Amino acid sequence: MPSHAKPASRYRLLSLQVALVVWSLLVIGRLFWLQVLDHHGLELRAQDQQQRLVTVRAHRGAILDRNLTPLAMSLPVRSLYANPRQIEHPARAARKLAAALDLSDSGLQQSLSSRRSFVWIARQVTAAQAQAVDAMHLTGVYSQPASRRFYPMGGLAENVLGLVGVDGHGLAGLEYSFNHLLRGHNGKALEEVDARGDSYSQIEQKPEEGGNLILTLDQNIQYITQQALDKQVAAEHALRGIAVVENPETGAILALAQSPATQLGDAAVSEPYEPGSVLKLVTLSAALEQGLITPQTLINCEMGAIRIGRVVIHDHAPFGIITVTDVLKHSSDVGAIKIGQKLGADELYHYLRAFGFGQKTGVDLPGESAGILRPPQRWVPMMLGAISMGQGIAVTPLQEAAMVSSIAEGGVYHAPRLVLGTFQGSLPEQAPEYQAPAGRRVLTPLVANEMKQMMAQVVLGGTGRKAQLNGYTAAGKTGTAQKADPQTHRYSHTNYVASFAGFAPINNPAVTILVVIDSPHHGSYEGGDVSAPAFKEIAEQVLPYLGVPHDVPASAEPVAPVRIAAVDQHEESQEVLQAGLAVEPPPVSEAAAAAKPNQVVFDYRSQSLILVPDFKGQSLRDVSAACQRLGLDLTLQGDGVAQAQSLAPGTRVSSGSAITVRFVP
């Protein structure tokens, strides 16, 4: 080989060695970059491709009624999500998913084309939809366990239960108030996947399931109440209605309904209104408690008109001198104003507060209002009269029901409650007994029983006659209040709130029921015509359901109305309903026989028949004294001497029967 070839070979060998060294340095440098400098970034990318951290939703607790019937529960479903970075053909995947899930093709394509590593596709899908998507084997599309809130009774008690969002958080009602209890604590799942996206291992932090809530509500009573309320709201062409059923002994709420039922929120606690004549119960009971009146005290109702400052208040009828019982029975505004004036602003305010007005009840529902009750120092001159008859004050239906329950419970106020108890884990064998907190006494037992007797007369022969029950005694009070017109800022002459609040049976009340009908527009707008029938329909179903025994014969019916002859040619005839039962009563009732020591019992079945005297020519005082002695329920009309009477002389009637006597000068 020529000598000049050796340097060329050496040159080529040296070049090759240099190239190998450079290549080695490049490889080493790249490895150093990958293994040292870019190690963390590559690790994150690998985790992004091979692992995903998934939130495992805790099982939301159930809400049950007092009989452990589920009202709200969670069912297992699945939610679909995607990692757009792993999807090679977003448009194709979007078309397939849209067809299976009934979603927008363009909206899905936009989500799947993003550069994010996580997007939701659809949450809480059905089992069939989840299976259809799984069968597609789409890379980058995954599913995870989820739960959907399910209400077995549909919209029943929706205003109380509320609702839950797709993220599992309560948004309204008890779902919101007790979200901290019901939601539990979510867990974490770290899923490792292969190239096809199939999970081959999982490390999981287990979730803690939520607690369960037991309510005082009764599903059947709620259904009865809702049906009766819907029916009455539709019949009266009303804006809406609210009904409350409560156990007066404990304050436990058995039903809380509103119509339309789809209205979000619970108006029974969040929307106060002027209660009208139902509030006369507070005025009269406070005056009785202070010893200012008795049920027989005569009140001059000024023939139905009274001036307060520059305002003249009119009664719905021209009442003359009538008893306190008749003030309540016939709902005289003038009579209530005069009793309120006897009582005074400070005392009336004191008893309104004692009955729970102007303050929250503490019931476990969001958005509860305290109502509107100004202190006496802020009352204008006519406020005393207005509040005495139920205007100028705003209350919630739940506050009103609690007030009536206080009278039913012998003068003891119990705050209304919705929650019976809570539990974790499996369903208990039986619901816990409701342990009512100690109530506070507002009225003495004697005054409470006097109020019961007068409220019974409202139902037997007063404005609440349509609340009479078949087989049970009942007591209550009607209410009709003008609504404020937001346009004129004055009371409307076309929109009213009609209400009836009462309890049954009288001697051992099992339920207090309040029915409020807002803006009825089908004939009458008065509580006795509009709301009392719904009270009757609810009570006549709820009492037998609760196993309450009849305290009067079930076949008993009210005596038909009779007419009073006109006193003179200028007076129109009018109908007066006789109070009492159309059966001859047995000598002693079960209620009287079962009475506890020192318990006052009004026994409507142990009364003997009495002979109605001839009152013609007698004075008002003599007639009042005679009727009180005989046990007749007297309504006085006019002034002077007796001229006509609704019951003919010599008629035999039971004690407690109503009689109207007309007086002329």
XYZ file of C-alpha atoms in Angstrom, residues 174 244 246 250-253 256 266-272 352-372 394-406 413-419 434 437-440 514:
62
model
C -83.922 20.654 54.187
C -100.070 23.367 58.046
C -99.341 20.225 63.559
C -95.439 18.659 70.888
C -95.236 21.185 68.046
C -94.316 18.394 65.609
C -95.282 19.350 62.053
C -96.547 21.449 55.412
C -91.538 27.309 51.576
C -93.944 30.229 51.882
C -95.179 28.866 55.231
C -91.998 30.181 56.852
C -90.584 32.743 54.439
C -93.479 34.955 53.346
C -95.383 36.783 56.114
C -98.088 38.823 70.722
C -94.438 38.210 71.571
C -95.389 35.500 74.059
C -97.291 33.686 71.307
C -94.174 33.788 69.108
C -94.937 36.656 66.727
C -92.178 39.021 65.646
C -89.516 36.319 66.052
C -88.401 33.214 64.203
C -89.795 29.868 65.329
C -86.416 28.202 64.804
C -87.817 25.573 62.441
C -85.099 23.923 60.354
C -85.947 25.535 57.023
C -83.854 28.170 55.240
C -85.116 31.679 54.741
C -87.457 31.794 57.739
C -88.939 35.225 58.368
C -89.642 36.685 61.794
C -92.634 38.534 60.386
C -93.293 42.207 61.111
C -97.374 40.417 59.357
C -97.019 36.801 60.467
C -95.998 33.537 58.844
C -98.461 30.646 58.589
C -96.232 28.561 60.842
C -96.293 31.245 63.561
C -100.071 31.400 63.284
C -100.471 27.623 63.560
C -98.206 27.581 66.627
C -100.356 30.255 68.295
C -103.535 28.232 67.759
C -101.756 25.110 69.013
C -100.892 26.975 72.212
C -96.548 27.271 73.526
C -94.380 24.670 71.776
C -92.066 25.831 69.011
C -92.909 23.999 65.754
C -90.355 21.397 64.691
C -89.692 19.361 61.543
C -86.818 17.070 62.531
C -90.277 12.824 69.462
C -88.638 20.544 74.548
C -90.477 22.004 77.512
C -92.947 24.580 76.324
C -93.643 27.967 77.871
C -104.270 26.043 59.309
